[in-house]
Tab-separated table of C-alpha atoms and ligand atoms in Angstrom:
chain	number	residue	atom	x	y	z
A	1	MET	CA	-154.347	-147.149	100.830
A	2	VAL	CA	-157.148	-149.274	100.321
A	3	ARG	CA	-157.107	-152.347	97.774
A	4	PRO	CA	-159.591	-152.048	94.917
A	5	LYS	CA	-162.876	-154.434	96.023
A	6	PRO	CA	-162.589	-157.426	93.605
A	7	SER	CA	-165.430	-158.784	92.124
A	8	MET	CA	-167.529	-161.735	94.127
A	9	ASP	CA	-166.511	-163.834	90.929
A	10	GLU	CA	-163.188	-163.263	91.430
A	11	VAL	CA	-162.521	-164.763	94.623
A	12	VAL	CA	-165.358	-167.569	93.838
A	13	ALA	CA	-162.721	-168.455	91.229
A	14	LEU	CA	-159.482	-168.012	93.008
A	15	ALA	CA	-161.116	-170.095	95.645
A	16	LYS	CA	-161.907	-173.296	93.590
A	17	ARG	CA	-158.699	-173.542	92.001
A	18	ARG	CA	-156.763	-173.583	94.604
A	19	GLY	CA	-158.793	-175.482	96.906
A	20	PHE	CA	-160.393	-173.182	99.061
A	21	ILE	CA	-164.055	-173.776	98.582
A	22	PHE	CA	-166.190	-176.246	96.117
A	23	PRO	CA	-170.035	-176.231	95.924
A	24	SER	CA	-170.969	-179.116	98.275
A	25	SER	CA	-172.310	-182.387	95.929
A	26	GLU	CA	-170.698	-180.842	93.014
A	27	ILE	CA	-170.556	-183.849	90.375
A	28	TYR	CA	-174.289	-184.096	90.786
A	29	GLY	CA	-175.360	-180.752	90.209
A	30	GLY	CA	-174.716	-179.368	93.914
A	31	VAL	CA	-176.984	-178.105	96.452
A	32	ASN	CA	-178.208	-174.957	96.868
A	33	GLY	CA	-177.008	-173.374	100.021
A	34	ALA	CA	-174.189	-175.961	101.227
A	35	TRP	CA	-170.175	-175.516	100.632
A	36	ASP	CA	-167.511	-177.803	101.136
A	37	TYR	CA	-163.857	-176.419	102.142
A	38	GLY	CA	-160.737	-177.769	100.244
A	39	PRO	CA	-157.327	-178.757	101.914
A	40	VAL	CA	-155.945	-175.408	101.894
A	41	GLY	CA	-159.556	-173.786	102.950
A	42	VAL	CA	-160.262	-175.991	105.922
A	43	GLU	CA	-156.932	-174.749	107.414
A	44	LEU	CA	-157.967	-171.049	106.809
A	45	LYS	CA	-161.331	-171.698	108.427
A	46	ARG	CA	-159.657	-173.642	111.240
A	47	ASN	CA	-157.094	-170.625	111.628
A	48	VAL	CA	-160.180	-168.374	111.963
A	49	ARG	CA	-162.104	-170.563	114.425
A	50	ALA	CA	-158.346	-170.728	116.477
A	51	ALA	CA	-158.128	-167.048	116.496
A	52	TRP	CA	-161.426	-166.333	117.758
A	53	TRP	CA	-161.299	-168.734	120.162
A	54	ARG	CA	-158.251	-168.078	121.679
A	55	HIS	CA	-158.961	-164.460	121.403
A	56	MET	CA	-162.032	-164.921	123.561
A	57	VAL	CA	-161.342	-167.786	125.539
A	58	GLU	CA	-157.920	-168.369	126.167
A	59	LEU	CA	-156.414	-164.691	126.972
A	60	ARG	CA	-158.895	-164.756	129.176
A	61	ASP	CA	-159.977	-165.265	133.003
A	62	ASP	CA	-163.616	-164.611	132.910
A	63	VAL	CA	-165.115	-166.604	129.584
A	64	VAL	CA	-165.598	-170.751	129.522
A	65	GLY	CA	-166.119	-172.940	126.549
A	66	VAL	CA	-168.799	-175.624	126.004
A	67	ASP	CA	-169.428	-178.126	122.954
A	68	THR	CA	-172.986	-178.486	122.661
A	69	SER	CA	-175.029	-180.696	120.879
A	70	ILE	CA	-176.919	-179.422	117.107
A	71	LEU	CA	-180.081	-182.107	118.255
A	72	MET	CA	-182.119	-180.784	120.998
A	73	SER	CA	-185.160	-180.978	123.132
A	74	PRO	CA	-188.494	-179.660	120.905
A	75	ASP	CA	-189.271	-178.061	124.087
A	76	VAL	CA	-186.227	-175.649	123.567
A	77	TRP	CA	-186.986	-174.013	120.659
A	78	ARG	CA	-190.469	-173.773	121.886
A	79	ALA	CA	-189.449	-171.977	125.144
A	80	SER	CA	-187.187	-169.463	122.752
A	81	GLY	CA	-189.856	-168.481	120.449
A	82	HIS	CA	-187.828	-170.161	117.285
A	83	LEU	CA	-190.833	-172.439	116.911
A	84	GLU	CA	-193.032	-169.760	116.602
A	85	HIS	CA	-191.200	-166.942	115.190
A	86	PHE	CA	-188.587	-168.129	113.075
A	87	HIS	CA	-189.805	-167.554	109.838
A	88	ASP	CA	-188.904	-165.744	106.993
A	89	LEU	CA	-192.083	-163.751	104.715
A	90	MET	CA	-191.284	-165.319	101.316
A	91	VAL	CA	-193.046	-164.026	98.090
A	92	ASP	CA	-192.867	-166.034	95.006
A	93	CYS	CA	-192.899	-164.965	90.931
A	94	ARG	CA	-196.130	-166.443	89.181
A	95	THR	CA	-194.225	-166.157	85.692
A	96	CYS	CA	-190.816	-166.947	86.346
A	97	LYS	CA	-191.158	-168.946	89.017
A	98	LYS	CA	-188.133	-167.315	91.570
A	99	ARG	CA	-188.595	-166.799	94.556
A	100	PHE	CA	-187.477	-163.602	97.164
A	101	ARG	CA	-186.978	-162.954	100.545
A	102	ALA	CA	-190.111	-160.005	101.131
A	103	ASP	CA	-187.953	-157.856	103.246
A	104	GLU	CA	-185.289	-158.028	99.752
A	105	LEU	CA	-188.377	-156.202	97.398
A	106	SER	CA	-189.056	-153.082	96.800
A	107	GLY	CA	-191.923	-152.764	94.839
A	108	GLU	CA	-194.719	-154.553	92.797
A	109	ARG	CA	-192.809	-156.176	90.637
A	110	CYS	CA	-190.638	-159.017	89.919
A	111	PRO	CA	-186.608	-158.092	90.502
A	112	SER	CA	-186.035	-160.812	88.113
A	113	CYS	CA	-188.780	-160.776	84.905
A	114	GLY	CA	-190.165	-157.450	85.526
A	115	ASN	CA	-194.119	-158.979	85.617
A	116	ALA	CA	-196.408	-157.834	88.422
A	117	THR	CA	-197.043	-161.403	88.937
A	118	LEU	CA	-196.119	-161.367	92.759
A	119	THR	CA	-197.752	-163.748	95.079
A	120	GLN	CA	-198.698	-162.312	98.772
A	121	PRO	CA	-196.298	-162.707	101.340
A	122	ARG	CA	-196.219	-166.064	103.386
A	123	ALA	CA	-194.433	-167.077	106.386
A	124	PHE	CA	-191.551	-169.615	105.634
A	125	HIS	CA	-190.022	-171.657	108.631
A	126	MET	CA	-186.544	-171.448	108.513
A	127	MET	CA	-185.746	-174.721	111.060
A	128	PHE	CA	-184.482	-178.183	109.527
A	129	LYS	CA	-186.964	-180.788	111.125
A	130	THR	CA	-186.281	-184.238	111.421
A	131	TYR	CA	-187.217	-186.834	113.555
A	132	ILE	CA	-185.363	-188.915	116.549
A	133	GLY	CA	-185.535	-192.647	116.782
A	134	ALA	CA	-187.141	-195.611	115.087
A	135	MET	CA	-190.733	-194.018	114.429
A	136	GLU	CA	-191.388	-190.829	112.086
A	137	ASP	CA	-194.308	-189.534	113.987
A	138	ALA	CA	-195.292	-185.849	115.787
A	139	SER	CA	-193.711	-187.300	118.753
A	140	SER	CA	-190.091	-187.933	117.362
A	141	VAL	CA	-190.020	-184.599	115.944
A	142	ALA	CA	-186.390	-182.565	116.424
A	143	TYR	CA	-185.195	-179.503	114.581
A	144	LEU	CA	-181.090	-179.252	113.417
A	145	ARG	CA	-180.637	-176.342	115.767
A	146	PRO	CA	-180.508	-172.627	113.822
A	147	GLU	CA	-177.919	-170.793	116.194
A	148	THR	CA	-175.495	-172.026	118.794
A	149	ALA	CA	-176.704	-170.153	121.409
A	150	GLN	CA	-179.835	-172.119	123.100
A	151	GLY	CA	-176.786	-174.406	124.359
A	152	ILE	CA	-175.651	-172.331	126.281
A	153	PHE	CA	-178.837	-170.893	127.662
A	154	VAL	CA	-180.046	-174.326	128.647
A	155	ASP	CA	-177.097	-175.604	130.458
A	156	PHE	CA	-176.151	-171.838	132.374
A	157	LYS	CA	-177.041	-174.085	135.583
A	158	SER	CA	-174.310	-176.831	135.333
A	159	ILE	CA	-171.685	-174.378	133.063
A	160	TYR	CA	-171.207	-171.612	135.658
A	161	GLN	CA	-171.074	-174.410	138.529
A	162	THR	CA	-168.984	-176.340	137.121
A	163	GLY	CA	-166.604	-173.614	135.355
A	164	ARG	CA	-166.435	-171.710	138.642
A	165	LYS	CA	-167.578	-168.519	137.338
A	166	LYS	CA	-170.135	-165.986	138.648
A	167	PRO	CA	-171.003	-162.512	136.370
A	168	PRO	CA	-169.277	-160.977	134.642
A	169	PHE	CA	-168.016	-164.381	132.662
A	170	GLY	CA	-168.896	-165.128	129.560
A	171	VAL	CA	-169.455	-168.762	127.666
A	172	ALA	CA	-168.420	-169.446	123.939
A	173	GLN	CA	-169.120	-171.813	121.626
A	174	ILE	CA	-168.295	-172.421	117.717
A	175	GLY	CA	-170.297	-175.030	115.794
A	176	LYS	CA	-172.719	-175.270	113.244
A	177	ALA	CA	-176.196	-174.101	112.351
A	178	PHE	CA	-178.946	-174.894	109.653
A	179	ARG	CA	-181.415	-172.444	108.336
A	180	ASN	CA	-183.546	-173.419	105.435
A	181	GLU	CA	-182.936	-170.298	104.231
A	182	ILE	CA	-185.430	-168.129	101.314
A	183	THR	CA	-182.151	-166.833	99.181
A	184	PRO	CA	-178.917	-168.404	100.052
A	185	GLY	CA	-176.438	-166.832	97.943
A	186	ASN	CA	-173.572	-164.475	97.364
A	187	PHE	CA	-171.185	-167.260	97.540
A	188	ILE	CA	-170.436	-168.124	101.810
A	189	PHE	CA	-172.316	-164.925	102.823
A	190	ARG	CA	-176.023	-166.747	103.245
A	191	SER	CA	-175.880	-170.696	103.078
A	192	ARG	CA	-178.140	-173.066	104.674
A	193	GLU	CA	-175.713	-174.900	106.945
A	194	PHE	CA	-172.790	-172.856	108.259
A	195	GLU	CA	-170.723	-172.479	111.412
A	196	GLN	CA	-171.164	-169.754	114.089
A	197	MET	CA	-168.925	-168.352	116.480
A	198	GLU	CA	-170.817	-167.104	119.556
A	199	LEU	CA	-170.392	-165.422	122.797
A	200	GLU	CA	-172.896	-165.405	125.368
A	201	PHE	CA	-171.387	-162.710	128.073
A	202	PHE	CA	-173.270	-162.859	131.385
A	203	VAL	CA	-173.217	-159.389	133.647
A	204	PRO	CA	-175.408	-158.524	136.559
A	205	VAL	CA	-178.658	-157.312	135.868
A	206	GLN	CA	-178.232	-153.976	138.235
A	207	PRO	CA	-177.152	-151.466	137.804
A	208	GLU	CA	-178.488	-151.508	134.923
A	209	SER	CA	-175.375	-149.286	133.467
A	210	GLU	CA	-172.904	-151.623	133.824
A	211	GLY	CA	-174.747	-153.959	131.225
A	212	MET	CA	-174.669	-150.961	128.525
A	213	ARG	CA	-170.887	-150.738	130.203
A	214	TRP	CA	-170.389	-154.690	128.694
A	215	PHE	CA	-171.899	-154.341	125.727
A	216	ASP	CA	-170.361	-150.897	124.120
A	217	TYR	CA	-167.045	-153.153	125.427
A	218	TRP	CA	-168.077	-156.007	123.390
A	219	VAL	CA	-168.761	-153.979	119.827
A	220	GLU	CA	-165.341	-152.333	120.563
A	221	GLN	CA	-163.728	-155.867	121.254
A	222	ARG	CA	-164.687	-157.580	118.192
A	223	HIS	CA	-164.681	-154.149	115.995
A	224	ASN	CA	-160.638	-154.679	117.132
A	225	TRP	CA	-160.561	-157.939	116.255
A	226	PHE	CA	-161.161	-157.773	112.655
A	227	LEU	CA	-158.985	-154.892	112.517
A	228	GLY	CA	-156.440	-157.119	114.684
A	229	LEU	CA	-156.319	-159.562	111.771
A	230	GLY	CA	-155.624	-157.242	108.769
A	231	ILE	CA	-159.103	-155.974	107.563
A	232	GLN	CA	-159.109	-152.414	106.174
A	233	PRO	CA	-160.678	-150.121	108.022
A	234	SER	CA	-162.936	-148.088	105.879
A	235	ARG	CA	-164.040	-151.568	104.674
A	236	LEU	CA	-165.851	-151.810	108.274
A	237	ARG	CA	-168.625	-149.697	109.927
A	238	ARG	CA	-171.379	-149.827	112.872
A	239	HIS	CA	-175.261	-150.378	112.212
A	240	VAL	CA	-176.776	-149.419	115.325
A	241	TYR	CA	-180.168	-150.517	115.744
A	242	SER	CA	-183.021	-148.087	117.156
A	243	GLY	CA	-186.341	-147.984	117.771
A	244	ALA	CA	-188.510	-150.460	115.948
A	245	ASP	CA	-185.671	-152.367	114.370
A	246	LEU	CA	-184.831	-153.459	117.437
A	247	ALA	CA	-186.210	-156.569	118.923
A	248	HIS	CA	-188.795	-155.958	121.989
A	249	TYR	CA	-186.253	-157.562	124.611
A	250	SER	CA	-183.057	-155.945	123.352
A	251	ARG	CA	-181.707	-152.957	125.479
A	252	ALA	CA	-179.176	-152.684	122.113
A	253	THR	CA	-177.935	-153.917	118.861
A	254	THR	CA	-174.998	-152.961	116.811
A	255	ASP	CA	-173.834	-154.765	113.656
A	256	LEU	CA	-170.486	-154.494	112.432
A	257	GLU	CA	-171.219	-154.359	108.709
A	258	TYR	CA	-168.585	-154.991	106.129
A	259	ASP	CA	-168.471	-153.440	102.245
A	260	PHE	CA	-169.042	-156.447	100.560
A	261	PRO	CA	-168.912	-156.648	96.597
A	262	PHE	CA	-172.647	-156.450	96.990
A	263	GLY	CA	-172.721	-153.509	99.185
A	264	TRP	CA	-172.543	-153.413	103.118
A	265	GLY	CA	-173.662	-156.324	104.465
A	266	GLU	CA	-173.955	-157.729	107.952
A	267	LEU	CA	-171.120	-159.796	109.288
A	268	GLU	CA	-171.253	-159.823	113.000
A	269	GLY	CA	-174.060	-158.780	114.713
A	270	ILE	CA	-173.959	-157.719	119.151
A	271	ALA	CA	-176.602	-157.892	120.781
A	272	HIS	CA	-178.055	-156.606	124.326
A	273	ARG	CA	-180.570	-159.250	125.205
A	274	ALA	CA	-181.210	-158.456	128.879
A	275	SER	CA	-182.859	-161.614	130.812
A	276	PHE	CA	-185.032	-162.794	127.832
A	277	ASP	CA	-183.695	-165.716	126.999
A	278	LEU	CA	-182.415	-167.013	130.236
A	279	GLN	CA	-186.466	-166.189	131.588
A	280	ARG	CA	-187.954	-168.179	128.653
A	281	HIS	CA	-186.393	-171.182	129.621
A	282	VAL	CA	-186.716	-170.655	133.685
A	283	ASP	CA	-190.896	-169.857	132.959
A	284	ALA	CA	-190.854	-172.906	130.201
A	285	SER	CA	-188.953	-175.617	132.396
A	286	GLY	CA	-189.808	-174.782	135.550
A	287	LYS	CA	-186.389	-174.781	136.595
A	288	ASP	CA	-184.249	-172.229	138.215
A	289	LEU	CA	-181.536	-170.963	136.131
A	290	SER	CA	-180.905	-167.744	138.631
A	291	PHE	CA	-177.500	-166.988	139.713
A	292	PHE	CA	-176.946	-167.556	143.619
A	293	ASP	CA	-174.083	-164.979	144.878
A	294	GLU	CA	-172.898	-166.892	148.098
A	295	GLU	CA	-170.991	-163.976	148.994
A	296	SER	CA	-173.927	-161.389	149.022
A	297	LYS	CA	-176.330	-163.792	149.510
A	298	GLU	CA	-178.198	-162.676	146.233
A	299	LYS	CA	-180.059	-164.676	143.821
A	300	PHE	CA	-180.536	-162.856	140.030
A	301	LEU	CA	-181.203	-163.986	136.116
A	302	PRO	CA	-178.241	-162.387	134.780
A	303	ALA	CA	-178.367	-160.219	131.556
A	304	VAL	CA	-176.683	-161.561	128.778
A	305	ILE	CA	-174.769	-159.671	125.970
A	306	GLU	CA	-174.473	-161.710	123.090
A	307	PRO	CA	-171.727	-161.247	119.858
A	308	SER	CA	-172.091	-163.829	117.148
A	309	LEU	CA	-170.603	-164.346	114.377
A	310	GLY	CA	-170.309	-166.522	111.363
A	311	VAL	CA	-167.442	-168.678	110.843
A	312	ASP	CA	-167.884	-168.967	107.141
A	313	ARG	CA	-168.976	-165.115	106.513
A	314	ALA	CA	-165.851	-164.329	108.461
A	315	CYS	CA	-163.726	-166.430	105.877
A	316	LEU	CA	-165.379	-164.900	103.187
A	317	VAL	CA	-165.098	-161.311	104.604
A	318	PHE	CA	-160.811	-162.512	105.460
A	319	LEU	CA	-160.861	-163.652	101.606
A	320	LEU	CA	-162.068	-160.723	99.674
A	321	ASP	CA	-160.406	-158.236	101.985
A	322	ALA	CA	-157.354	-159.844	101.482
A	323	TYR	CA	-157.269	-160.232	97.879
A	324	GLU	CA	-155.216	-158.227	95.404
A	325	LYS	CA	-154.428	-158.634	91.476
A	326	GLU	CA	-151.375	-156.674	91.005
A	327	ALA	CA	-150.030	-156.662	87.230
A	328	ASP	CA	-148.006	-159.938	87.029
A	329	ARG	CA	-149.582	-161.589	90.080
A	330	THR	CA	-153.372	-162.527	92.136
A	331	VAL	CA	-152.008	-162.050	96.157
A	332	LEU	CA	-154.189	-163.220	99.373
A	333	HIS	CA	-152.764	-160.095	101.896
A	334	LEU	CA	-153.744	-162.881	104.699
A	335	HIS	CA	-152.645	-162.244	108.346
A	336	PRO	CA	-149.920	-165.094	108.682
A	337	ARG	CA	-152.401	-165.875	111.411
A	338	LEU	CA	-155.080	-166.831	109.425
A	339	ALA	CA	-153.073	-168.029	106.230
A	340	PRO	CA	-152.941	-171.299	105.634
A	341	TYR	CA	-149.460	-172.268	105.205
A	342	LYS	CA	-146.825	-169.787	106.848
A	343	THR	CA	-144.173	-170.779	105.030
A	344	ALA	CA	-143.322	-172.740	101.744
A	345	VAL	CA	-139.994	-174.974	101.235
A	346	PHE	CA	-138.649	-175.306	97.515
A	347	PRO	CA	-135.460	-176.840	96.117
A	348	LEU	CA	-134.177	-174.618	93.404
A	349	VAL	CA	-134.211	-177.443	91.271
A	350	ARG	CA	-135.857	-180.976	91.313
A	351	ASN	CA	-132.623	-182.569	89.348
A	352	LYS	CA	-130.207	-181.824	92.487
A	353	PRO	CA	-130.445	-184.463	94.607
A	354	ASP	CA	-128.279	-182.386	97.057
A	355	ILE	CA	-130.626	-179.505	97.191
A	356	VAL	CA	-133.496	-181.402	97.226
A	357	GLU	CA	-132.380	-183.278	100.456
A	358	MET	CA	-131.069	-180.246	101.961
A	359	ALA	CA	-134.870	-178.314	101.375
A	360	VAL	CA	-136.540	-181.714	102.525
A	361	ARG	CA	-134.547	-182.172	105.448
A	362	ILE	CA	-135.527	-178.231	106.439
A	363	GLU	CA	-138.941	-178.556	105.603
A	364	ARG	CA	-139.251	-181.035	108.292
A	365	SER	CA	-136.957	-179.733	110.693
A	366	LEU	CA	-140.045	-177.089	110.638
A	367	ARG	CA	-142.759	-178.576	110.188
A	368	PRO	CA	-143.398	-179.794	114.527
A	369	SER	CA	-143.365	-175.508	115.148
A	370	LEU	CA	-144.873	-174.265	111.596
A	371	ARG	CA	-147.465	-175.119	109.435
A	372	THR	CA	-145.272	-175.982	106.277
A	373	VAL	CA	-145.471	-176.994	102.914
A	374	PHE	CA	-143.036	-178.546	100.589
A	375	ASP	CA	-143.383	-177.719	97.131
A	376	ASP	CA	-141.094	-179.030	94.233
A	377	SER	CA	-143.658	-178.574	91.173
A	378	GLY	CA	-143.024	-176.180	88.306
A	379	ASN	CA	-140.268	-173.270	88.133
A	380	VAL	CA	-139.849	-171.360	90.801
A	381	GLY	CA	-141.991	-168.501	89.583
A	382	LYS	CA	-144.848	-170.762	89.640
A	383	ARG	CA	-144.615	-171.664	92.706
A	384	TYR	CA	-144.463	-168.484	94.064
A	385	TYR	CA	-147.327	-167.763	92.629
A	386	ARG	CA	-148.854	-170.609	93.640
A	387	GLN	CA	-148.303	-169.475	97.324
A	388	ASP	CA	-149.278	-165.804	96.572
A	389	GLU	CA	-152.322	-166.920	95.251
A	390	ILE	CA	-153.130	-168.460	98.858
A	391	GLY	CA	-151.307	-166.322	101.454
A	392	THR	CA	-148.644	-168.001	102.422
A	393	PRO	CA	-146.644	-165.217	104.238
A	394	LEU	CA	-143.407	-166.482	103.448
A	395	CYS	CA	-140.949	-168.661	101.026
A	396	VAL	CA	-137.975	-170.573	101.507
A	397	THR	CA	-135.623	-171.630	98.528
A	398	VAL	CA	-132.709	-173.451	98.426
A	399	ASP	CA	-130.582	-172.949	95.942
A	400	TYR	CA	-126.686	-173.921	94.426
A	401	GLU	CA	-125.317	-171.635	96.834
A	402	SER	CA	-127.405	-172.708	99.718
A	403	LEU	CA	-125.218	-176.338	100.029
A	404	ASP	CA	-121.899	-174.646	100.055
A	405	ARG	CA	-122.983	-171.651	102.410
A	406	GLN	CA	-125.919	-173.114	104.296
A	407	ASP	CA	-128.494	-170.414	103.885
A	408	VAL	CA	-131.557	-169.748	102.240
A	409	THR	CA	-133.374	-167.168	100.403
A	410	VAL	CA	-136.581	-166.033	102.561
A	411	ARG	CA	-138.909	-164.465	100.172
A	412	GLU	CA	-141.424	-162.266	101.733
A	413	ARG	CA	-145.545	-162.542	99.999
A	414	ASP	CA	-146.327	-158.757	100.179
A	415	SER	CA	-143.123	-157.005	99.269
A	416	LYS	CA	-141.869	-159.951	97.182
A	417	GLU	CA	-137.952	-158.700	98.562
A	418	GLN	CA	-135.690	-161.383	99.393
A	419	LYS	CA	-133.222	-162.492	101.727
A	420	ARG	CA	-130.185	-164.508	103.022
A	421	ILE	CA	-131.089	-166.213	105.902
A	422	SER	CA	-128.693	-169.078	107.620
A	423	VAL	CA	-130.327	-172.205	108.036
A	424	ASP	CA	-129.160	-172.269	112.005
A	425	ARG	CA	-131.241	-168.991	112.289
A	426	LEU	CA	-134.151	-169.751	110.450
A	427	ALA	CA	-136.547	-171.735	112.402
A	428	SER	CA	-136.258	-168.327	115.186
A	429	TYR	CA	-136.368	-165.875	111.937
A	430	LEU	CA	-139.975	-167.448	110.403
A	431	LYS	CA	-141.600	-168.294	113.753
A	432	HIS	CA	-140.565	-164.339	114.459
A	433	ALA	CA	-141.551	-163.174	111.405
A	434	ILE	CA	-144.844	-165.128	111.465
A	435	GLU	CA	-145.786	-165.193	115.033
A	436	PRO	CA	-147.824	-162.893	116.438
A	437	ASP	CA	-146.934	-161.935	119.873
A	438	ASP	CA	-150.190	-161.931	122.068
A	439	THR	CA	-148.996	-160.090	124.847
A	440	ALA	CA	-150.757	-156.481	123.659
A	441	VAL	CA	-153.902	-158.860	122.939
A	442	LEU	CA	-153.860	-159.722	126.525
A	443	ASP	CA	-153.244	-156.218	127.435
A	444	SER	CA	-156.425	-155.113	125.152
A	445	VAL	CA	-159.329	-157.592	126.306
A	446	ALA	CA	-158.396	-156.185	130.196
A	447	ARG	CA	-161.700	-154.488	131.201
B	1	ATP	P1	-180.424	-162.275	108.407
B	1	ATP	O1	-181.243	-161.270	108.608
B	1	ATP	O2	-179.450	-161.559	107.571
B	1	ATP	O3	-180.982	-163.774	107.906
B	1	ATP	P2	-179.433	-162.516	111.143
B	1	ATP	O4	-179.359	-161.509	111.523
B	1	ATP	O5	-180.820	-163.480	111.484
B	1	ATP	O6	-179.050	-162.858	109.725
B	1	ATP	P3	-177.905	-163.967	113.056
B	1	ATP	O7	-179.042	-164.464	113.727
B	1	ATP	O8	-178.262	-162.278	113.981
B	1	ATP	O9	-178.184	-163.570	111.872
B	1	ATP	O10	-176.613	-164.696	113.021
B	1	ATP	C1	-175.620	-164.214	113.696
B	1	ATP	C2	-174.758	-164.040	112.753
B	1	ATP	O11	-174.382	-165.372	112.408
B	1	ATP	C3	-174.778	-163.445	111.234
B	1	ATP	O12	-173.953	-162.285	111.677
B	1	ATP	C4	-173.907	-164.188	110.098
B	1	ATP	O13	-172.445	-164.011	110.474
B	1	ATP	C5	-174.318	-165.483	110.745
B	1	ATP	N1	-175.170	-165.901	109.722
B	1	ATP	C6	-176.362	-165.738	109.946
B	1	ATP	N2	-177.278	-166.861	108.952
B	1	ATP	C7	-176.022	-167.578	107.964
B	1	ATP	C8	-175.974	-167.968	106.967
B	1	ATP	N3	-177.386	-168.096	106.558
B	1	ATP	N4	-175.233	-168.347	106.651
B	1	ATP	C9	-174.213	-167.510	106.686
B	1	ATP	N5	-173.926	-167.251	108.093
B	1	ATP	C10	-175.269	-166.840	108.716
């Protein structure tokens, strides 16, 4: 059964109330398009990154990782085409002063105030400009990167030589990106500072069918990654680009779209970019970035397949998809791998030192192997309520009987079912219930 779609407001309110995500600089009125992750949000975000890295790097033998810098030579952006083309068309309303992206408008009238007082579209450059060093002049201009991919392209040679890989192989990176979006909004869907997880998967240009085979493979892999982390299948679909919608260099592009509260929107893009990016850097830098195959003695510039996903957009989707308002509680059905805490440990009451001491001891013993949290505030009902709202899959309660019987109550988030588990079996029981076995994933990434 598909869960009813929550409104964005419900999820924004929960995110703020429970410490997932707050507006940046809120005490000064906030800054548009920037967000802060709170104590549980940071755990969710780390888990999303880790799940991606595990799937895309650790469980594969054909992908290596890198972490390249945010500040790069401006020549990179000249070569990549960003300096020339990375702009959106912007339209202002002369009456209400609202600003829109031209491609979001459907008529001559302002969607906000209804007047026919829109300006002509003007190009608005989306890269953030800054200066390197003490002098603020034209020679010191630099840009905050608008995507992580270029760091991989410009380092391509060093990476394949030191990573000891040959195509087909991939390079993965997770890091911040910055875009001066005209209309940031829909919570963390579109912000000005965000994070990307990108894979550049390099394949031989010949035969061409191999490139398309890898493209199809990655669309499938990426789609399944979301399903494996619990996304409801009917909320995810593919948008296949064709004709004029396809970038001129792209052989194929497919977006994974999610059914957001505001409608279907891009979650992740997967593009077959041919040799476009490497070729641009070869032309601009004069450096040979082609791959030399020692065996065949052949030299070639590989094509690249790029799955590109926003960390924040993925966090939003996991939150929206997991959210459910039941009659007596709100629950986040987060996949255990993504849940901020795997287990919460409670003493039933706070005024019985034996019970508290036993709960403290159990929580400490679990902590080295599981992300746990100790909670003794309010009554047990309130604690369950709080843990359900942040998606903790299992709660452990130490009660009066625990002292004699050396067992505890383990309560499952989704079913609310409770079981007595003996203390000596507890760690292995929880680990088994929570930690996914990656053997199946290992099989599924096989080529
Ligand atoms: P759009 O056309 O909606 O501006 P795009 O097609 O330019 O987006 P890409 O450059 O393909 O986006 O970015 C790859 C991924 O990075 C997106 O699928 C999305 O998950 C994420 N992303 C891009 N821009 C933003 C943003 N401003 N805020 C949050 N995530 C973003």
